[in-house]
Amino acid sequence: MYLNKKRAILAISVLSLVFFFTYNNVKSQETKIISGIAIVVDGDTIKINSKKIRFSGIDAPESYFRGKEQICFKNDEKISCGKLSKNFLIKTINNQKIICRIESEPDRYKRLLGECFIKDKSLSSIMVKNGFAFDYPRYSKKKYLKEQEYAKKNNRGLWNMKFEYPWDFRRNN
């Protein structure tokens, strides 16, 4: 009788531990959803309900980085490519409701990371495919590489001018 009680306690303990670890693992992988009307900060960042959301896996030109504006050149004309990218995102969103799937971990600057959608279309894909943002290989695992190749092949957005990748611009400034 004593041995059966010990086995039952052991079995319950093991099952409790399995449940606890499984539950925490599932809970940590839950996707948080934030939705609403967005305010565009720049070509890869928006605010919804005062929450700043950085699009994961892409990088857009800088509107303002350490007091400097990222400049591109088209036929020797200086163009603020950060503003160009931001304005394209503003026009794309056009005050429509955005739904963002937020990743469980923020980036190293404590910003929320996520993929945001307008009518089931990824804003990240739209930005890269139209040449106003880039697949960010350091973080994307080449998720947007097809869109980038399309933009490059068709001289879309920044691909029809001379530019510096945003990560290079930040490193050099």
mmCIF file of C-alpha atoms in Angstrom, residues 11-128:
data_model
loop_
_atom_site.group_PDB
_atom_site.id
_atom_site.type_symbol
_atom_site.label_atom_id
_atom_site.label_comp_id
_atom_site.label_asym_id
_atom_site.label_seq_id
_atom_site.Cartn_x
_atom_site.Cartn_y
_atom_site.Cartn_z
ATOM 1 C CA ALA A 11 3.369 10.127 -11.092
ATOM 2 C CA ILE A 12 1.362 13.194 -10.063
ATOM 3 C CA SER A 13 4.571 15.158 -9.497
ATOM 4 C CA VAL A 14 5.984 14.213 -12.885
ATOM 5 C CA LEU A 15 2.701 15.021 -14.664
ATOM 6 C CA SER A 16 2.501 18.346 -12.825
ATOM 7 C CA LEU A 17 6.003 19.256 -13.945
ATOM 8 C CA VAL A 18 5.274 18.247 -17.538
ATOM 9 C CA PHE A 19 2.091 20.337 -17.499
ATOM 10 C CA PHE A 20 3.880 23.327 -15.947
ATOM 11 C CA PHE A 21 6.712 23.355 -18.497
ATOM 12 C CA THR A 22 4.392 22.683 -21.423
ATOM 13 C CA TYR A 23 1.969 25.408 -20.346
ATOM 14 C CA ASN A 24 4.753 27.994 -19.938
ATOM 15 C CA ASN A 25 6.241 27.075 -23.313
ATOM 16 C CA VAL A 26 2.880 27.449 -25.065
ATOM 17 C CA LYS A 27 2.154 30.673 -23.207
ATOM 18 C CA SER A 28 5.521 32.189 -24.225
ATOM 19 C CA GLN A 29 4.815 31.435 -27.892
ATOM 20 C CA GLU A 30 1.426 33.132 -27.873
ATOM 21 C CA THR A 31 1.170 35.951 -30.365
ATOM 22 C CA LYS A 32 -0.014 39.275 -29.039
ATOM 23 C CA ILE A 33 -2.213 41.277 -31.392
ATOM 24 C CA ILE A 34 -2.291 45.072 -31.474
ATOM 25 C CA SER A 35 -4.688 46.760 -33.849
ATOM 26 C CA GLY A 36 -5.961 50.216 -34.635
ATOM 27 C CA ILE A 37 -5.209 53.324 -36.632
ATOM 28 C CA ALA A 38 -1.458 53.842 -36.986
ATOM 29 C CA ILE A 39 0.733 56.886 -36.808
ATOM 30 C CA VAL A 40 3.743 56.424 -39.073
ATOM 31 C CA VAL A 41 7.058 57.155 -37.356
ATOM 32 C CA ASP A 42 9.240 56.170 -40.316
ATOM 33 C CA GLY A 43 9.404 53.555 -43.076
ATOM 34 C CA ASP A 44 9.619 50.607 -40.693
ATOM 35 C CA THR A 45 8.032 51.882 -37.471
ATOM 36 C CA ILE A 46 4.486 52.825 -36.503
ATOM 37 C CA LYS A 47 2.583 53.697 -33.342
ATOM 38 C CA ILE A 48 -0.793 52.223 -32.482
ATOM 39 C CA ASN A 49 -2.462 53.354 -29.258
ATOM 40 C CA SER A 50 0.858 54.939 -28.183
ATOM 41 C CA LYS A 51 2.694 51.612 -28.598
ATOM 42 C CA LYS A 52 5.717 51.860 -30.903
ATOM 43 C CA ILE A 53 6.015 48.852 -33.224
ATOM 44 C CA ARG A 54 9.105 48.158 -35.316
ATOM 45 C CA PHE A 55 8.545 45.942 -38.367
ATOM 46 C CA SER A 56 10.687 42.862 -37.827
ATOM 47 C CA GLY A 57 12.891 41.579 -40.625
ATOM 48 C CA ILE A 58 13.054 44.756 -42.698
ATOM 49 C CA ASP A 59 14.999 48.010 -42.535
ATOM 50 C CA ALA A 60 14.027 51.340 -44.068
ATOM 51 C CA PRO A 61 16.152 54.451 -44.675
ATOM 52 C CA GLU A 62 16.619 56.783 -41.738
ATOM 53 C CA SER A 63 14.604 59.999 -41.530
ATOM 54 C CA TYR A 64 16.617 61.164 -38.547
ATOM 55 C CA PHE A 65 19.544 59.291 -37.013
ATOM 56 C CA ARG A 66 21.836 61.076 -34.555
ATOM 57 C CA GLY A 67 20.873 64.383 -36.123
ATOM 58 C CA LYS A 68 21.465 63.174 -39.680
ATOM 59 C CA GLU A 69 19.059 62.508 -42.493
ATOM 60 C CA GLN A 70 19.767 59.642 -44.883
ATOM 61 C CA ILE A 71 20.210 61.002 -48.406
ATOM 62 C CA CYS A 72 19.901 59.164 -51.724
ATOM 63 C CA PHE A 73 20.858 60.479 -55.140
ATOM 64 C CA LYS A 74 18.829 60.406 -58.334
ATOM 65 C CA ASN A 75 20.482 62.059 -61.345
ATOM 66 C CA ASP A 76 22.748 64.044 -58.966
ATOM 67 C CA GLU A 77 19.684 65.335 -57.090
ATOM 68 C CA LYS A 78 19.723 64.875 -53.303
ATOM 69 C CA ILE A 79 16.613 63.131 -52.007
ATOM 70 C CA SER A 80 15.659 62.393 -48.405
ATOM 71 C CA CYS A 81 15.129 58.674 -48.833
ATOM 72 C CA GLY A 82 13.972 58.362 -45.210
ATOM 73 C CA LYS A 83 11.130 60.799 -45.882
ATOM 74 C CA LEU A 84 10.401 59.079 -49.188
ATOM 75 C CA SER A 85 10.027 55.740 -47.414
ATOM 76 C CA LYS A 86 7.910 57.239 -44.611
ATOM 77 C CA ASN A 87 5.606 58.994 -47.101
ATOM 78 C CA PHE A 88 5.113 55.783 -49.075
ATOM 79 C CA LEU A 89 4.057 53.982 -45.882
ATOM 80 C CA ILE A 90 1.670 56.830 -44.971
ATOM 81 C CA LYS A 91 0.030 56.612 -48.423
ATOM 82 C CA THR A 92 -0.132 52.807 -48.227
ATOM 83 C CA ILE A 93 -1.846 52.807 -44.835
ATOM 84 C CA ASN A 94 -4.153 55.713 -45.739
ATOM 85 C CA ASN A 95 -5.775 55.846 -42.245
ATOM 86 C CA GLN A 96 -6.944 52.231 -42.496
ATOM 87 C CA LYS A 97 -7.004 49.820 -39.568
ATOM 88 C CA ILE A 98 -3.735 47.950 -39.023
ATOM 89 C CA ILE A 99 -3.388 44.575 -37.304
ATOM 90 C CA CYS A 100 0.048 43.678 -35.907
ATOM 91 C CA ARG A 101 1.239 40.302 -34.681
ATOM 92 C CA ILE A 102 3.762 41.151 -31.978
ATOM 93 C CA GLU A 103 6.728 38.888 -31.270
ATOM 94 C CA SER A 104 7.225 37.659 -27.715
ATOM 95 C CA GLU A 105 10.608 39.380 -27.296
ATOM 96 C CA PRO A 106 11.348 43.073 -27.931
ATOM 97 C CA ASP A 107 14.479 44.186 -29.767
ATOM 98 C CA ARG A 108 17.629 45.339 -27.987
ATOM 99 C CA TYR A 109 16.161 48.855 -27.731
ATOM 100 C CA LYS A 110 13.054 47.443 -25.972
ATOM 101 C CA ARG A 111 10.802 48.231 -28.944
ATOM 102 C CA LEU A 112 7.946 45.913 -29.801
ATOM 103 C CA LEU A 113 8.689 43.863 -32.916
ATOM 104 C CA GLY A 114 6.029 42.542 -35.206
ATOM 105 C CA GLU A 115 4.581 42.052 -38.615
ATOM 106 C CA CYS A 116 1.720 44.393 -39.407
ATOM 107 C CA PHE A 117 -1.054 43.884 -41.908
ATOM 108 C CA ILE A 118 -3.554 45.970 -43.800
ATOM 109 C CA LYS A 119 -6.417 43.894 -45.220
ATOM 110 C CA ASP A 120 -4.351 40.705 -44.720
ATOM 111 C CA LYS A 121 -1.396 42.143 -46.688
ATOM 112 C CA SER A 122 1.953 42.442 -44.930
ATOM 113 C CA LEU A 123 3.165 46.035 -44.751
ATOM 114 C CA SER A 124 6.728 44.712 -44.610
ATOM 115 C CA SER A 125 6.247 42.837 -47.891
ATOM 116 C CA ILE A 126 4.638 45.892 -49.479
ATOM 117 C CA MET A 127 7.487 48.176 -48.371
ATOM 118 C CA VAL A 128 10.214 45.837 -49.646
#
